[in-house]
Coordinates of C-alpha atoms and ligand atoms in Angstrom, one line a residue:
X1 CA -0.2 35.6 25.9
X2 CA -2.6 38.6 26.3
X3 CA -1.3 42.5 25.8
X4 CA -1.5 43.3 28.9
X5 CA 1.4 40.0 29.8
X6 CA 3.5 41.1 26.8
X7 CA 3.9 44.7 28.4
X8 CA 3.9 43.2 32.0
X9 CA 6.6 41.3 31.1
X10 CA 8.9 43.4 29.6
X11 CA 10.4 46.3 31.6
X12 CA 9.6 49.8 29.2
X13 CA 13.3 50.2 28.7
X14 CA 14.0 46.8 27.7
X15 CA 11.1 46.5 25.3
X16 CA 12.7 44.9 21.9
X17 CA 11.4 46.7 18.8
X18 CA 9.3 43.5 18.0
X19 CA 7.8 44.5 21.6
X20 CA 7.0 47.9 21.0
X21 CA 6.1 46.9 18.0
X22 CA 3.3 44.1 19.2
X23 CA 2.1 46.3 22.1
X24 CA 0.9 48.8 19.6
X25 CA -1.1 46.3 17.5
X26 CA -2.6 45.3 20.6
X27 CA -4.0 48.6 21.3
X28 CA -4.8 49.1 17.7
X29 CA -6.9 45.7 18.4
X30 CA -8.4 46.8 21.5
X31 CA -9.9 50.0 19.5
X32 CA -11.0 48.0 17.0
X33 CA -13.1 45.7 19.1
X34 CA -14.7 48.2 20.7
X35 CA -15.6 50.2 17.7
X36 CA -16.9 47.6 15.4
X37 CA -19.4 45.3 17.6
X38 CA -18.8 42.3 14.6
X39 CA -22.0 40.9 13.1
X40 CA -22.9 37.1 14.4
X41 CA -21.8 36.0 10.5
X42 CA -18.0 37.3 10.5
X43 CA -15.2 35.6 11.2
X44 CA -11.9 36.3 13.3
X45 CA -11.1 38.5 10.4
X46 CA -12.8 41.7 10.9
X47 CA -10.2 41.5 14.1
X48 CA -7.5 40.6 11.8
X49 CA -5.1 43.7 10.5
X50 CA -3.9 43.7 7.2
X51 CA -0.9 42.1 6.2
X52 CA 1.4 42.6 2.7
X53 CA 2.0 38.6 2.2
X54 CA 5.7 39.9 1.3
X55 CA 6.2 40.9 5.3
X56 CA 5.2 37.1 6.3
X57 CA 8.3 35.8 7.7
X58 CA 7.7 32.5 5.6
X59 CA 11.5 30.9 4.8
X60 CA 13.0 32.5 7.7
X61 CA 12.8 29.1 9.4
X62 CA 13.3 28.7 13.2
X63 CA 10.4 28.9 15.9
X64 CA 13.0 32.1 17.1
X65 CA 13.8 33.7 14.2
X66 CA 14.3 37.3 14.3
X67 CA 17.3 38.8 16.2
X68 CA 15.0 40.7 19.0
X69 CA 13.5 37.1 19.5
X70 CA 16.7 35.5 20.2
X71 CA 17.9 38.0 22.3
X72 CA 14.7 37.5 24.6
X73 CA 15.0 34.2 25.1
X74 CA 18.9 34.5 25.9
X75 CA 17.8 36.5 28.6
X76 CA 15.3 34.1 30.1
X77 CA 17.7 31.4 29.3
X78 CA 20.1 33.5 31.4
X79 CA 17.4 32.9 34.2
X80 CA 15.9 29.5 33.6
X81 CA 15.4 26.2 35.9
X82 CA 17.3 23.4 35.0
X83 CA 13.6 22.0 33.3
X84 CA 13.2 24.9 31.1
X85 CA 16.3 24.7 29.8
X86 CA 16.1 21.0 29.2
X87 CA 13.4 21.2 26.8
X88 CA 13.8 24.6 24.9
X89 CA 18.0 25.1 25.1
X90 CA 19.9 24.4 22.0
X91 CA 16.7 24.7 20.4
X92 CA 14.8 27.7 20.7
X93 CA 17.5 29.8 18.5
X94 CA 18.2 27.9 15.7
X95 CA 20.8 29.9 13.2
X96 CA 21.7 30.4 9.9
X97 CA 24.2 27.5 10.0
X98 CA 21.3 25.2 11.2
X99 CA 18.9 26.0 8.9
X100 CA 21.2 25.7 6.1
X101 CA 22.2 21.9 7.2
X102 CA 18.9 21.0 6.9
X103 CA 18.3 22.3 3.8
X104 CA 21.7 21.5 1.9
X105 CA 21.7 17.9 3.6
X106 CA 22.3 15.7 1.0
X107 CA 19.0 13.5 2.1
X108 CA 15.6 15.1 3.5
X109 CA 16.0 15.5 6.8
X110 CA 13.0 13.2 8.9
X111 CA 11.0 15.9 10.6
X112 CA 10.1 14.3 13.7
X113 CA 7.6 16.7 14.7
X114 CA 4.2 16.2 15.6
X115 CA 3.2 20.3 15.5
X116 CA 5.2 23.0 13.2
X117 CA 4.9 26.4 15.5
X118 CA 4.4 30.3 14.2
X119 CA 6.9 33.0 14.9
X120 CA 3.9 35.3 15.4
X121 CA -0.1 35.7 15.5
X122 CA 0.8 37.8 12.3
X123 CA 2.2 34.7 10.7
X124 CA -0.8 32.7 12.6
X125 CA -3.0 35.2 10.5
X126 CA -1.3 35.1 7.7
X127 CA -1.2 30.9 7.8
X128 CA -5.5 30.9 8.4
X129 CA -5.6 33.4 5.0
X130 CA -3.4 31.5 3.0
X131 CA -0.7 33.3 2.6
X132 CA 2.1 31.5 5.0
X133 CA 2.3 28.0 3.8
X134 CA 2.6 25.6 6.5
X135 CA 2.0 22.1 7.4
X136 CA 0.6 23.3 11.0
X137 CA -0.2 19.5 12.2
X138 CA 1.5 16.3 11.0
X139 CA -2.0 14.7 10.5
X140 CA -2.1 17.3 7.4
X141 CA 1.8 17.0 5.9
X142 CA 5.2 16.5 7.0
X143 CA 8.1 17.8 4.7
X144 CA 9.7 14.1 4.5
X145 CA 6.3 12.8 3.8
X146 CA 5.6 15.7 1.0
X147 CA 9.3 14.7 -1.2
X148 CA 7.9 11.3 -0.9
X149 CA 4.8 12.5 -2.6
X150 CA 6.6 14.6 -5.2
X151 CA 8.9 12.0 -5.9
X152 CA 5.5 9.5 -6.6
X153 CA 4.2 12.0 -8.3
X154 CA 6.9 13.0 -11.1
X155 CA 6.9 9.1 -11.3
X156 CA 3.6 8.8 -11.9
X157 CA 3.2 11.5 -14.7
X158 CA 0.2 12.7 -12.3
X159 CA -0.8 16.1 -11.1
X160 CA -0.6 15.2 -7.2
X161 CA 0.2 12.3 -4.6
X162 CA -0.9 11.5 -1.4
X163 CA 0.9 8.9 0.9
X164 CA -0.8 7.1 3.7
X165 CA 0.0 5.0 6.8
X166 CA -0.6 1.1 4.4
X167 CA -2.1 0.4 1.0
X168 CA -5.3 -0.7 2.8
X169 CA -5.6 2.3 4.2
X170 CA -5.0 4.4 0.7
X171 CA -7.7 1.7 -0.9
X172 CA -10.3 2.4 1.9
X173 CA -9.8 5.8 2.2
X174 CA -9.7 6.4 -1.4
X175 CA -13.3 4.5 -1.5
X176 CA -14.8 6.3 0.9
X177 CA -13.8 10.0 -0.3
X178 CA -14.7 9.2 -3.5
X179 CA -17.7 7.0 -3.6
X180 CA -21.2 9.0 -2.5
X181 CA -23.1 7.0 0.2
X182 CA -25.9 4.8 -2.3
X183 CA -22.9 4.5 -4.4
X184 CA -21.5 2.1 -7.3
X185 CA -17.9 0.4 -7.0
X186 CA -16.8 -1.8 -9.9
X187 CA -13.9 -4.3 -9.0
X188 CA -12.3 -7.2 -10.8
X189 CA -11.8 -10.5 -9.7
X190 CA -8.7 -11.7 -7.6
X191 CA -8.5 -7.9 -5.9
X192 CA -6.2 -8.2 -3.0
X193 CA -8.0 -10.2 -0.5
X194 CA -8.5 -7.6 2.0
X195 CA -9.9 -4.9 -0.5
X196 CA -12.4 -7.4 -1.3
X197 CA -13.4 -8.3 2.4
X198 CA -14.2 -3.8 2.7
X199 CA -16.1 -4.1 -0.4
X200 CA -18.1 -6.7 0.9
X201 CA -18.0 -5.9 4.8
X202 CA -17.7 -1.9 5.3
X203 CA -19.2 -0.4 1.8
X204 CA -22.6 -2.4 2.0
X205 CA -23.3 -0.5 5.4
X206 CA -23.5 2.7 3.4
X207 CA -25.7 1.4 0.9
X208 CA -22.7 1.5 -1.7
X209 CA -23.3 -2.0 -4.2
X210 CA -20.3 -3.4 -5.6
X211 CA -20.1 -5.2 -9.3
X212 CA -17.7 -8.1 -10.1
X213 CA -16.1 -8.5 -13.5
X214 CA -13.5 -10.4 -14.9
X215 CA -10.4 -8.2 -16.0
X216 CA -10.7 -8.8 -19.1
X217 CA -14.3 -8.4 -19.6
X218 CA -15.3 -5.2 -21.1
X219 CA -18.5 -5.9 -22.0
X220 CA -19.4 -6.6 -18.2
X221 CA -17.7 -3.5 -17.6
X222 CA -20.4 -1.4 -20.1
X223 CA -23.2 -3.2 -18.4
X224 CA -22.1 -1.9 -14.8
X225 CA -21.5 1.3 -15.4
X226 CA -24.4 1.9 -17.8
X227 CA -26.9 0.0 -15.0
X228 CA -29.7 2.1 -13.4
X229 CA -28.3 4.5 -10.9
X230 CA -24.2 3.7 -13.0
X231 CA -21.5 3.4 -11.4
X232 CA -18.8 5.6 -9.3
X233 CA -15.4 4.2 -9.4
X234 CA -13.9 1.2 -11.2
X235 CA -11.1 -0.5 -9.0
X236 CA -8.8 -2.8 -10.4
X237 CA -5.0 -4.0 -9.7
X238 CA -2.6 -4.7 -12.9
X239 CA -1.3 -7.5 -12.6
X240 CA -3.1 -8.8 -10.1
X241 CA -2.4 -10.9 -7.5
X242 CA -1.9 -14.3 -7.6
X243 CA -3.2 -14.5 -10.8
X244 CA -0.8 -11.8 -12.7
X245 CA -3.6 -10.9 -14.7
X246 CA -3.5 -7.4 -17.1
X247 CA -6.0 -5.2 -17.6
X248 CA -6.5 -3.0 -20.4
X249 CA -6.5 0.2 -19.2
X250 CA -6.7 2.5 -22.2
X251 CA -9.9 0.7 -22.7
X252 CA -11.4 0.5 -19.3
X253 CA -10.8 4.4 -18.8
X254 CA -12.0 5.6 -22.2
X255 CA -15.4 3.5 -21.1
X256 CA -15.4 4.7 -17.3
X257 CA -14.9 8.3 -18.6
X258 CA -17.8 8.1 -21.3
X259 CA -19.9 6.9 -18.4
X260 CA -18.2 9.4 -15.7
X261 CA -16.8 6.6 -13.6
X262 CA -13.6 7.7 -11.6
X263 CA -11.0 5.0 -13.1
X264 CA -8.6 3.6 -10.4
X265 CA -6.0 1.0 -11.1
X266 CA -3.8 -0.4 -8.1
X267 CA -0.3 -1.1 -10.0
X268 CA 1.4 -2.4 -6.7
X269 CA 3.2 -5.4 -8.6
X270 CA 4.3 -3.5 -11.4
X271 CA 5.3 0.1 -10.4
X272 CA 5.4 3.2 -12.5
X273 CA 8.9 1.5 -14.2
X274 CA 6.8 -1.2 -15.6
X275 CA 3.7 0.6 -16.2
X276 CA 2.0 4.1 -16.1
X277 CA -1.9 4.0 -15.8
X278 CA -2.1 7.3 -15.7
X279 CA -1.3 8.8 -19.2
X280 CA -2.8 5.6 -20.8
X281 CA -6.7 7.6 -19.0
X282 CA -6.6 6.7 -15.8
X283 CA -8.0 9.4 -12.9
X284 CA -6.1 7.5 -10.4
X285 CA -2.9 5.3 -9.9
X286 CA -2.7 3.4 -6.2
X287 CA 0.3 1.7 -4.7
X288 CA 1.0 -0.4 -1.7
X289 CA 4.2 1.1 -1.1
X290 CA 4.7 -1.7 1.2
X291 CA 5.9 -3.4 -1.8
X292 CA 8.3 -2.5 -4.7
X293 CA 8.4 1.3 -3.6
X294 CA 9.9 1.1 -0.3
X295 CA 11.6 -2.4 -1.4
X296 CA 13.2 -3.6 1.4
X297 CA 10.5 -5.9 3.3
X298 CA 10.8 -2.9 6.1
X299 CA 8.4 -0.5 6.0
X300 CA 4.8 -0.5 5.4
X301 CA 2.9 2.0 3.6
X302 CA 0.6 3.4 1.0
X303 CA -0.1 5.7 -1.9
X304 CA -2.3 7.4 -4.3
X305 CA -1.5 9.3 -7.4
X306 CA -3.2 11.2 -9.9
X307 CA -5.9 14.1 -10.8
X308 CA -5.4 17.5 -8.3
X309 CA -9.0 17.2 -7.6
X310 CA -9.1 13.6 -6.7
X311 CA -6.3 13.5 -4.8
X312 CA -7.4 16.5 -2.5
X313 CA -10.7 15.0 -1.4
X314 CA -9.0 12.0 -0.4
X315 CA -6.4 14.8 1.5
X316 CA -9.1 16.0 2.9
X317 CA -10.9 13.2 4.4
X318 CA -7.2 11.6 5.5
X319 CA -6.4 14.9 7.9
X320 CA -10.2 13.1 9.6
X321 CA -9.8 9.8 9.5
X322 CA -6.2 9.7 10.4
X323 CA -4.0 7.0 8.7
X324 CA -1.2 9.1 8.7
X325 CA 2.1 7.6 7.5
X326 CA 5.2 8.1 9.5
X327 CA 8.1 10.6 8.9
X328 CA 10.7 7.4 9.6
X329 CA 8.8 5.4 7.3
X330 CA 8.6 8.5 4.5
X331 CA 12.4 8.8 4.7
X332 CA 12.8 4.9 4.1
X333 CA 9.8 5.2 1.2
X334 CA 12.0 8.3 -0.8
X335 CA 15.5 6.2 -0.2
X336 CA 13.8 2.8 -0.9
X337 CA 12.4 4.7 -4.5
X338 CA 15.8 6.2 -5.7
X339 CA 16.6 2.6 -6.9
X340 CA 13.2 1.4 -8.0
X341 CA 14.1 1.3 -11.6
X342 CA 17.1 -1.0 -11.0
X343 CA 15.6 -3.1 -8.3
X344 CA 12.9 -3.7 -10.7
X345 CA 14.8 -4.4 -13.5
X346 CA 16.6 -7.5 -11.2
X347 CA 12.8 -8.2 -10.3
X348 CA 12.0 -8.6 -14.1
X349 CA 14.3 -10.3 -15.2
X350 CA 14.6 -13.0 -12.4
X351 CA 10.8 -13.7 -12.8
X352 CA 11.3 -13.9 -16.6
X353 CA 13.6 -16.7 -16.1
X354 CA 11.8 -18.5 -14.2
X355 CA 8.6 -18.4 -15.6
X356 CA 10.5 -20.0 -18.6
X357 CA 12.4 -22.8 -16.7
X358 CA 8.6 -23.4 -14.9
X359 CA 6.9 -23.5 -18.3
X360 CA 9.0 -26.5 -19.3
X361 CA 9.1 -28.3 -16.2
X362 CA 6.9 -31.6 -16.0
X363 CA 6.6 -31.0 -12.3
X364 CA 4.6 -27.9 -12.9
X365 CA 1.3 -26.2 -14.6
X366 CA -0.5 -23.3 -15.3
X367 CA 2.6 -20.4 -15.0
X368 CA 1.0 -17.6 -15.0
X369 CA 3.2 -14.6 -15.9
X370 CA 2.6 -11.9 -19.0
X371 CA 6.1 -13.2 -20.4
X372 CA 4.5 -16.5 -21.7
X373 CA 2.5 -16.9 -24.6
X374 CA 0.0 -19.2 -22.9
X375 CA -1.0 -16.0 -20.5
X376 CA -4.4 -15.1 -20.6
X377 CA -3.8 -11.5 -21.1
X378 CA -0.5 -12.0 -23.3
X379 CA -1.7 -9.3 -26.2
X380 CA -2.8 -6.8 -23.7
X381 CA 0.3 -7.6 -21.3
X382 CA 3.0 -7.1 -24.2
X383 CA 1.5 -3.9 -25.6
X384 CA 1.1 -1.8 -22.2
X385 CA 4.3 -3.3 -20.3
X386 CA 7.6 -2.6 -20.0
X387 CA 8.0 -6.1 -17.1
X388 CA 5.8 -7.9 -15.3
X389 CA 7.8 -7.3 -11.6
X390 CA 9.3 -10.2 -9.2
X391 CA 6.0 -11.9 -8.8
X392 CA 4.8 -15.2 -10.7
X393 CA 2.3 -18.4 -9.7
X394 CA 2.2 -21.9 -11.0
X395 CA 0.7 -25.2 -10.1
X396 CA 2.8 -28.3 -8.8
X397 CA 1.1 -30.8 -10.4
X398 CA 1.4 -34.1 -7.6
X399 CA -0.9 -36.4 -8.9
X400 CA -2.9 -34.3 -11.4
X401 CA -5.4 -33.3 -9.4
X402 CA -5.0 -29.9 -8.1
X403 CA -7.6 -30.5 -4.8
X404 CA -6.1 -33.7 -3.7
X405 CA -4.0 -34.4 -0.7
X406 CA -0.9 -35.7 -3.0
X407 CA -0.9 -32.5 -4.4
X408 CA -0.9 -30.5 -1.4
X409 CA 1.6 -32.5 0.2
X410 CA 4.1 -32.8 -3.1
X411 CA 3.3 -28.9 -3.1
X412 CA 4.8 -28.4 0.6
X413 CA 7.6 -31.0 0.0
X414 CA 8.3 -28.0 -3.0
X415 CA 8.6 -25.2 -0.6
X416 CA 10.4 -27.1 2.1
X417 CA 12.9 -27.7 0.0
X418 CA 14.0 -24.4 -1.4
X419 CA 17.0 -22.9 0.4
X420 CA 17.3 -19.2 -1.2
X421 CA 13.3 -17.6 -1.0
X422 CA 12.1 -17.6 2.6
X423 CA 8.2 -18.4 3.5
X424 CA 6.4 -15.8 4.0
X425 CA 3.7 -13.4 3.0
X426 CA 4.1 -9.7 0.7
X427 CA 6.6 -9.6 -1.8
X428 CA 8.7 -6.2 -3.2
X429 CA 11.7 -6.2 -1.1
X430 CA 15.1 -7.6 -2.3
X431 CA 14.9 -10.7 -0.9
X432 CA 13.2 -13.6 -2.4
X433 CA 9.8 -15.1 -0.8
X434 CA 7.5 -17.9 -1.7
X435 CA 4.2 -19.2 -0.4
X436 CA 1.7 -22.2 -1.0
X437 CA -1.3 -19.7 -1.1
X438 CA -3.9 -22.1 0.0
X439 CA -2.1 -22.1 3.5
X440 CA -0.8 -18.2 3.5
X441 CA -3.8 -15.7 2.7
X442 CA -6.7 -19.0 2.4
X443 CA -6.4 -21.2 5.4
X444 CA -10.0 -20.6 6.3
X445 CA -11.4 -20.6 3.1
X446 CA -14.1 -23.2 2.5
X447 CA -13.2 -25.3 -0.6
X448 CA -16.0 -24.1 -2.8
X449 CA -15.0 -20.7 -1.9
X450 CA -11.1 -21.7 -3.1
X451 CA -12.6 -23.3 -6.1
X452 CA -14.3 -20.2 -6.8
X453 CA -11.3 -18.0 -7.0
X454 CA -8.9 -20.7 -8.1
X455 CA -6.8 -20.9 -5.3
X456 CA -6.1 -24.9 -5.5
X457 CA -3.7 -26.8 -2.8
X458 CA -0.8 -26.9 -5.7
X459 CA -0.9 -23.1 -6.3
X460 CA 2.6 -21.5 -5.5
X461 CA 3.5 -17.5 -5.7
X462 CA 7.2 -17.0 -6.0
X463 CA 8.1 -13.8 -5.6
X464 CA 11.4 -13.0 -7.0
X465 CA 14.1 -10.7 -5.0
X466 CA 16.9 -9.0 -6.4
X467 CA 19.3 -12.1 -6.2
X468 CA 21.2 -13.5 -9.0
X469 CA 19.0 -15.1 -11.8
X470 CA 21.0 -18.5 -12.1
X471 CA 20.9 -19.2 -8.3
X472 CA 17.5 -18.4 -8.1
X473 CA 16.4 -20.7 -11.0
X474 CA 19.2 -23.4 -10.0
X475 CA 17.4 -23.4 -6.3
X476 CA 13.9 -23.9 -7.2
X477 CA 15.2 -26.7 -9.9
X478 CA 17.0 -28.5 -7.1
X479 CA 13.6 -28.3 -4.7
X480 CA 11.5 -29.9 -7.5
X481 CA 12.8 -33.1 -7.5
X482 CA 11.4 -33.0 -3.9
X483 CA 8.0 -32.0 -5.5
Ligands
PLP501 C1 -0.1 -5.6 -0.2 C2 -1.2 -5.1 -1.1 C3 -2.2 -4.3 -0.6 C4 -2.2 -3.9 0.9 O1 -1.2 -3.1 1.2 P1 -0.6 -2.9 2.7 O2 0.5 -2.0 2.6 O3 -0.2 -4.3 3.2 O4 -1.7 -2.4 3.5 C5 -3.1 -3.8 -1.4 N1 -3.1 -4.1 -2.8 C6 -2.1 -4.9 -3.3 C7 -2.1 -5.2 -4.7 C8 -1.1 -5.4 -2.4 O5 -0.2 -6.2 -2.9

């Protein structure tokens, strides 16, 4: 609306305070444009007129807040089509008693909103100098979103948090805020399939190399970040997946940090109740929330966590590239994490049990989960965890040969036969899942590439749910002798 509209549109006796009050900063504006002629380098704000940031009408919520506004629009509401009224009735004037709901509701409210408006192009100026805080687009925040965050956050022992749309997108995003074009990535083995694929696929095409190490390998670790040119970012998950190997990441952060290398460890199987990377050194903690945060196989999204300065660039280079997460899905993310630390400890201890029961079995080899003494990473495992989370892997053992058709087949008869866990991919949620992995994540994997990463036609990851530990153990004992 131009000056000249505003006082157009009121009649002079009817002119509100607020009016009055406008129309004279307008002519105050005009006079300033035509006396200062701005130099081609300033901005909006030689225009701008100062402002005490104690007049912004910040926490007076309402897109109408002021009496004088409300009192306008009851007069063109007096005077509206039945369209105008459709969309801005009941809604316009939002009181006291409204804004109070929303803020005393027991829950965050879901903001649904795709735009948040200003009361005024005082409050507009105020916003662009930073001294109105307000999301402005839901590409850049949303208050369900930000408790979310927060709630990550004071998990997390980190300085800031930054949910996205999935944990792909808070892996590739992460990346490519973080890692220079020419850059260095260092990842461990048995990464989640698809972080591997961008590391190979996308990050090559900007000239960023990527290194391999086992998790355990610290030596390989030195070499990488000490080669010509070092290294950027270390990426590794803990416990990984379907391996459930640990890495040590007091150690891996005390090197990356001698060497400058932003450390970033993906705990998506074990959550902050099992294990904190971040006061053990690490710059960044990443989650697919998909998982054991939201918990309840119905939402997908993901997370980051960790150093203010980190966590804005990625911010910054979300608001572009877009992988926003949706206010629905945030609300289902902050109720899904106010029983994380009990969902996890049913996760826990069902796994426990089962790894024991599998350890024993004849049918079965090679259980891998941080529990058992025979885990690679058992020492490491014990000293930085609290659990291990739902998920576990072990061979059936058919025939003995873990490539032959026998074993493949005695493997299937295995799932088939279980009646609690369903078959399917993820894990996190509160119901049990289990899959034979060569024919879930690896059905187009050439053999030599399964050999490779270990991924042999017996190999089984059993994700425990929340259900009761006897059933779940008493189930896949029953579906064994099928085996
Ligand atoms: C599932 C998963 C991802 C991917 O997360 P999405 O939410 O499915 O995009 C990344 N890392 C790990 C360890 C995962 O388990």
């Amino acid at each position: 609306m131009t000056c000249s509209e505003h006082i157009a549109f009121a009649s002079p006796n009817a002119l509100t305070p607020t009016i009055r009050g406008r129309s004279l900063l307008c002519r105050r504006r005009a006079v300033l444009k035509a006396t200062l002629a701005p130099h081609d380098d300033a901005t909006v704000e030689v225009h701008a007129p100062p402002r005490a940031p104690s007049s912004a009408s910040n926490g007076v919520s309402g897109p109408t807040s002021d009496a004088a506004g409300a009192e306008r629009w009851a007069r063109i509401q007096s005077r509206a089509g039945d369209t105008t009224i459709s969309v801005h009735g009941g809604e316009r004037v939002r009181s006291s008693k409204y804004k109070a709901a929303v803020l005393d509701a027991i829950q965050t409210p879901i903001v649904q909103s795709s735009t948040y408006t200003f009361r005024s192009t005082a409050d507009c100026i105020d916003y662009n100098r930073g001294n109105y805080e307000s999301f402005e687009y839901a590409r850049y925040g949303n208050p369900t979103t930000r408790a979310a965050e927060e709630k990550l956050c004071a998990l997390e022992r980190a300085e800031d948090a930054l949910l996205s749309a999935s944990g792909m997108n808070a892996v590739t995003t992460m990346m490519l805020a973080l890692v220079p074009p020419n850059g260095h990535v260092v990842l461990t083995t048995d990464c989640y399939r698809r972080t591997r694929q961008f590391s190979r696929t996308l990050l090559p095409a900007m000239g960023i190399r990527t290194t391999v190490i086992d998790p355990a390998d610290l030596d390989a670790l030195r070499d990488a970040v000490s080669s010509p040119g070092g290294a950027d970012l270390f990426f590794s998950e803990s416990p990984t997946n379907p391996l459930i190997r640990v890495v040590d990441t007091p150690a891996i952060a005390r090197i990356c940090r001698e060497h400058g290398v932003i450390t970033v460890i993906d705990t998506t199987f074990a959550t902050p109740v099992n294990y904190r990377p971040i006061p053990d050194g690490a710059d960044i903690v990443l989650h697919s929330g998909t998982k054991y945060l939201a918990g309840h196989h119905d939402v997908l999204c993901g997370a980051i966590a960790g150093r203010a300065d980190l966590i804005s660039k990625v911010r910054k280079l979300h608001g572009v590239l877009g992988g926003v997460v949706d206010p629905h899905a945030s609300f289902l993310i902050n109720r899904g994490m106010k029983t994380l630390a009990m969902r996890m400890e049913a996760h826990n201890r069902n796994a426990a049990a089962l790894a024991r029961f599998l350890d024993s079995h004849p049918k079965t080899v090679n259980v891998r989960y941080p529990t058992l003494k025979s885990h690679v990473d058992y020492e490491v495992a014990q000293s930085l965890f609290k659990g291990f989370g739902g998920v576990l892997s072990f061979d059936i053992r058919g025939d003995g040969n873990p490539w032959s058709q026998n074993t493949f087949d005695a493997t299937g008869r295995f799932v088939d036969a279980l009646t609690i866990p369903y078959i399917g991919p993820s894990m996190g949620g509160c119901e049990s899942l289990v899959e034979q992995v060569c024919i879930m994540g690896y059905f187009d994997q050439p053999l030599k590439e399964r050999k490779r990463l270990g991924i042999t036609n017996g190999i089984v990851r059993f994700s425990c749910g929340i259900e009761d530990t006897n059933d779940l153990v008493n189930d896949v004992a029953q579906a064994l002798e099928y085996a």
